[in-house]
């Protein structure tokens, strides 16, 4: 998928939001337009494998595209929301959900944040109100205390609890929208 020109590909960003040259953020499926493109790519491959079902594959891709577009329109917040991420994994959602990345705690989800990065985040806090922190797992209490005021929101970026992509994307979007209300 990364080699196909049909998809919007973004570079990885450092913890301060700067693009890292010659890199690729692998979370491409989170962009709704990429997800639709992936559905059509799968339909094209399956159509070649099983030509007698080609029309059905195309209809399924069209239905998927219509349903996902409707969910995206329904879930887009009116005003932009600043957020922090434990690690930068949500940039493909930013345009669709009107999110504004304000920094990450760490470059790698498996590594703890450095004191220097915590200081930088506090110095560059987007506003005095609680900042939304999106993370795949619960950060320790001491870390959350250092970042106060903060609203922690657990996020399932791989949609493991979902039965289908559209439902998973909608749950993810609603979770992200809860923060900052």
CSV table of C-alpha atoms in Angstrom, one decimal:
chain,number,residue,atom,x,y,z
A,1,UNK,CA,0.0,0.0,0.0
A,2,UNK,CA,2.8,2.4,0.8
A,3,UNK,CA,4.1,2.2,-2.8
A,4,UNK,CA,0.8,3.0,-4.4
A,5,UNK,CA,0.6,6.6,-5.5
A,6,UNK,CA,-3.2,6.7,-4.9
A,7,UNK,CA,-2.8,7.2,-1.2
A,8,UNK,CA,-2.0,10.3,0.8
A,9,UNK,CA,1.2,9.5,2.6
A,10,UNK,CA,2.6,11.7,5.3
A,11,UNK,CA,6.1,11.7,6.9
A,12,UNK,CA,6.6,10.8,10.5
A,13,UNK,CA,6.8,13.9,12.7
A,14,UNK,CA,9.1,14.5,15.6
A,15,UNK,CA,7.7,15.1,19.1
A,16,UNK,CA,7.3,18.8,18.3
A,17,UNK,CA,5.4,18.2,15.1
A,18,UNK,CA,8.2,18.8,12.6
A,19,UNK,CA,8.2,16.4,9.6
A,20,UNK,CA,11.1,13.9,9.5
A,21,UNK,CA,12.5,13.9,6.0
A,22,UNK,CA,12.5,10.6,4.1
A,23,UNK,CA,10.1,8.9,6.5
A,24,UNK,CA,6.6,7.5,6.3
A,25,UNK,CA,3.9,7.5,9.0
A,26,UNK,CA,2.5,4.0,8.6
A,27,UNK,CA,-1.0,4.9,10.0
A,28,UNK,CA,-2.4,5.5,6.5
A,29,UNK,CA,-5.7,3.6,7.1
A,30,UNK,CA,-6.8,6.3,9.5
A,31,UNK,CA,-7.3,8.8,6.7
A,32,UNK,CA,-10.8,8.2,5.4
A,33,UNK,CA,-9.9,8.9,1.8
A,34,UNK,CA,-7.0,6.4,2.1
A,35,UNK,CA,-9.4,3.8,3.7
A,36,UNK,CA,-11.7,4.3,0.7
A,37,UNK,CA,-8.8,3.9,-1.7
A,38,UNK,CA,-7.7,0.7,0.1
A,39,UNK,CA,-11.3,-0.7,-0.3
A,40,UNK,CA,-11.2,0.0,-4.0
A,41,UNK,CA,-7.7,-1.5,-4.3
A,42,UNK,CA,-8.9,-4.7,-2.5
A,43,UNK,CA,-11.9,-4.8,-4.8
A,44,UNK,CA,-9.7,-4.5,-7.9
A,45,UNK,CA,-7.4,-7.3,-6.7
A,46,UNK,CA,-10.3,-9.6,-5.7
A,47,UNK,CA,-12.0,-8.8,-9.1
A,48,UNK,CA,-8.9,-10.1,-10.9
A,49,UNK,CA,-8.8,-13.2,-8.7
A,50,UNK,CA,-12.5,-13.9,-9.0
A,51,UNK,CA,-13.8,-12.2,-12.1
A,52,UNK,CA,-17.4,-13.5,-11.7
A,53,UNK,CA,-17.7,-11.5,-8.5
A,54,UNK,CA,-16.2,-8.3,-9.8
A,55,UNK,CA,-19.4,-6.3,-9.9
A,56,UNK,CA,-20.1,-7.4,-6.3
A,57,UNK,CA,-16.7,-6.3,-5.1
A,58,UNK,CA,-17.1,-2.9,-6.8
A,59,UNK,CA,-20.5,-2.5,-5.2
A,60,UNK,CA,-19.1,-3.3,-1.8
A,61,UNK,CA,-16.4,-0.7,-2.3
A,62,UNK,CA,-18.9,1.9,-3.4
A,63,UNK,CA,-21.1,1.1,-0.4
A,64,UNK,CA,-18.2,1.3,2.0
A,65,UNK,CA,-17.1,4.7,0.5
A,66,UNK,CA,-20.6,6.1,0.9
A,67,UNK,CA,-21.0,4.9,4.4
A,68,UNK,CA,-17.6,6.1,5.5
A,69,UNK,CA,-18.0,9.5,3.9
A,70,UNK,CA,-21.3,9.9,5.8
A,71,UNK,CA,-19.7,9.0,9.1
A,72,UNK,CA,-16.9,11.5,8.5
A,73,UNK,CA,-19.3,14.3,7.8
A,74,UNK,CA,-21.4,13.4,10.8
A,75,UNK,CA,-18.4,13.2,13.2
A,76,UNK,CA,-16.4,16.3,12.2
A,77,UNK,CA,-16.3,18.8,15.0
A,78,UNK,CA,-17.0,22.4,14.3
A,79,UNK,CA,-14.1,24.0,16.1
A,80,UNK,CA,-10.5,22.8,15.9
A,81,UNK,CA,-9.1,20.9,18.9
A,82,UNK,CA,-5.5,21.0,20.1
A,83,UNK,CA,-4.1,17.7,21.4
A,84,UNK,CA,-1.1,15.9,22.6
A,85,UNK,CA,-0.4,12.3,21.8
A,86,UNK,CA,1.6,9.8,23.8
A,87,UNK,CA,3.3,9.1,20.4
A,88,UNK,CA,2.3,10.7,17.1
A,89,UNK,CA,-0.1,8.3,15.6
A,90,UNK,CA,-3.1,10.4,14.6
A,91,UNK,CA,-2.1,12.9,11.9
A,92,UNK,CA,-4.1,11.1,9.3
A,93,UNK,CA,-7.2,11.9,11.3
A,94,UNK,CA,-6.4,15.6,11.8
A,95,UNK,CA,-8.0,16.9,8.7
A,96,UNK,CA,-11.1,14.8,8.9
A,97,UNK,CA,-11.6,15.5,12.6
A,98,UNK,CA,-10.4,19.1,12.8
A,99,UNK,CA,-7.5,18.2,15.2
A,100,UNK,CA,-4.3,20.2,15.7
A,101,UNK,CA,-1.2,18.4,16.9
A,102,UNK,CA,0.5,20.2,19.8
A,103,UNK,CA,3.2,17.7,20.6
A,104,UNK,CA,3.9,14.1,21.6
A,105,UNK,CA,5.3,12.8,24.9
A,106,UNK,CA,7.7,10.3,23.1
A,107,UNK,CA,8.7,9.3,19.6
A,108,UNK,CA,8.1,5.6,20.3
A,109,UNK,CA,5.0,4.2,22.1
A,110,UNK,CA,7.3,1.7,23.9
A,111,UNK,CA,9.6,4.3,25.4
A,112,UNK,CA,8.9,6.7,28.3
A,113,UNK,CA,9.0,10.4,27.7
A,114,UNK,CA,12.1,12.4,28.6
A,115,UNK,CA,12.1,15.1,31.2
A,116,UNK,CA,13.2,17.5,28.4
A,117,UNK,CA,10.2,16.7,26.3
A,118,UNK,CA,7.8,17.1,29.3
A,119,UNK,CA,9.3,20.5,29.9
A,120,UNK,CA,8.9,21.4,26.2
A,121,UNK,CA,5.2,20.4,26.3
A,122,UNK,CA,4.5,22.5,29.4
A,123,UNK,CA,6.3,25.5,27.8
A,124,UNK,CA,4.4,25.1,24.6
A,125,UNK,CA,1.0,24.2,26.1
A,126,UNK,CA,-1.6,25.4,23.5
A,127,UNK,CA,-3.8,27.0,26.1
A,128,UNK,CA,-4.4,27.2,29.9
A,129,UNK,CA,-7.2,24.7,29.8
A,130,UNK,CA,-6.8,21.0,30.1
A,131,UNK,CA,-5.0,19.6,27.0
A,132,UNK,CA,-6.3,16.4,25.5
A,133,UNK,CA,-3.8,13.5,25.7
A,134,UNK,CA,-4.5,10.6,23.3
A,135,UNK,CA,-2.7,7.4,24.1
A,136,UNK,CA,-3.1,3.7,23.4
A,137,UNK,CA,-2.5,2.7,27.0
A,138,UNK,CA,-2.8,4.4,30.4
A,139,UNK,CA,0.2,6.6,31.2
A,140,UNK,CA,1.3,6.3,34.8
A,141,UNK,CA,-0.2,8.6,37.4
A,142,UNK,CA,3.0,10.5,38.1
A,143,UNK,CA,3.4,11.4,34.4
A,144,UNK,CA,-0.2,12.6,34.2
A,145,UNK,CA,0.3,14.7,37.3
A,146,UNK,CA,3.4,16.4,35.8
A,147,UNK,CA,1.3,17.4,32.7
A,148,UNK,CA,-1.7,18.8,34.5
A,149,UNK,CA,-4.1,20.2,33.5
A,150,UNK,CA,-4.7,17.3,31.2
A,151,UNK,CA,-7.6,15.1,30.0
A,152,UNK,CA,-6.4,11.6,29.2
A,153,UNK,CA,-8.3,9.7,26.5
A,154,UNK,CA,-7.5,6.1,25.7
A,155,UNK,CA,-7.5,5.5,22.0
A,156,UNK,CA,-7.6,2.1,20.1
A,157,UNK,CA,-5.9,3.2,16.9
A,158,UNK,CA,-6.0,-0.3,15.4
A,159,UNK,CA,-9.7,-0.6,16.2
A,160,UNK,CA,-9.2,-4.0,17.8
A,161,UNK,CA,-12.6,-3.9,19.5
A,162,UNK,CA,-14.5,-3.2,16.4
A,163,UNK,CA,-16.4,-5.5,14.2
A,164,UNK,CA,-15.9,-3.5,11.0
A,165,UNK,CA,-13.8,-0.6,9.8
A,166,UNK,CA,-16.6,2.0,9.6
A,167,UNK,CA,-17.9,1.2,13.1
A,168,UNK,CA,-14.2,1.3,14.4
A,169,UNK,CA,-13.5,4.6,12.7
A,170,UNK,CA,-16.7,6.1,14.1
A,171,UNK,CA,-15.9,4.9,17.6
A,172,UNK,CA,-12.4,6.4,17.3
A,173,UNK,CA,-13.7,9.7,16.0
A,174,UNK,CA,-16.3,10.0,18.8
A,175,UNK,CA,-13.6,9.2,21.4
A,176,UNK,CA,-11.4,11.9,20.0
A,177,UNK,CA,-14.3,14.4,19.9
A,178,UNK,CA,-15.1,13.8,23.5
A,179,UNK,CA,-12.0,15.5,24.7
A,180,UNK,CA,-12.2,19.3,25.1
A,181,UNK,CA,-16.0,19.5,25.3
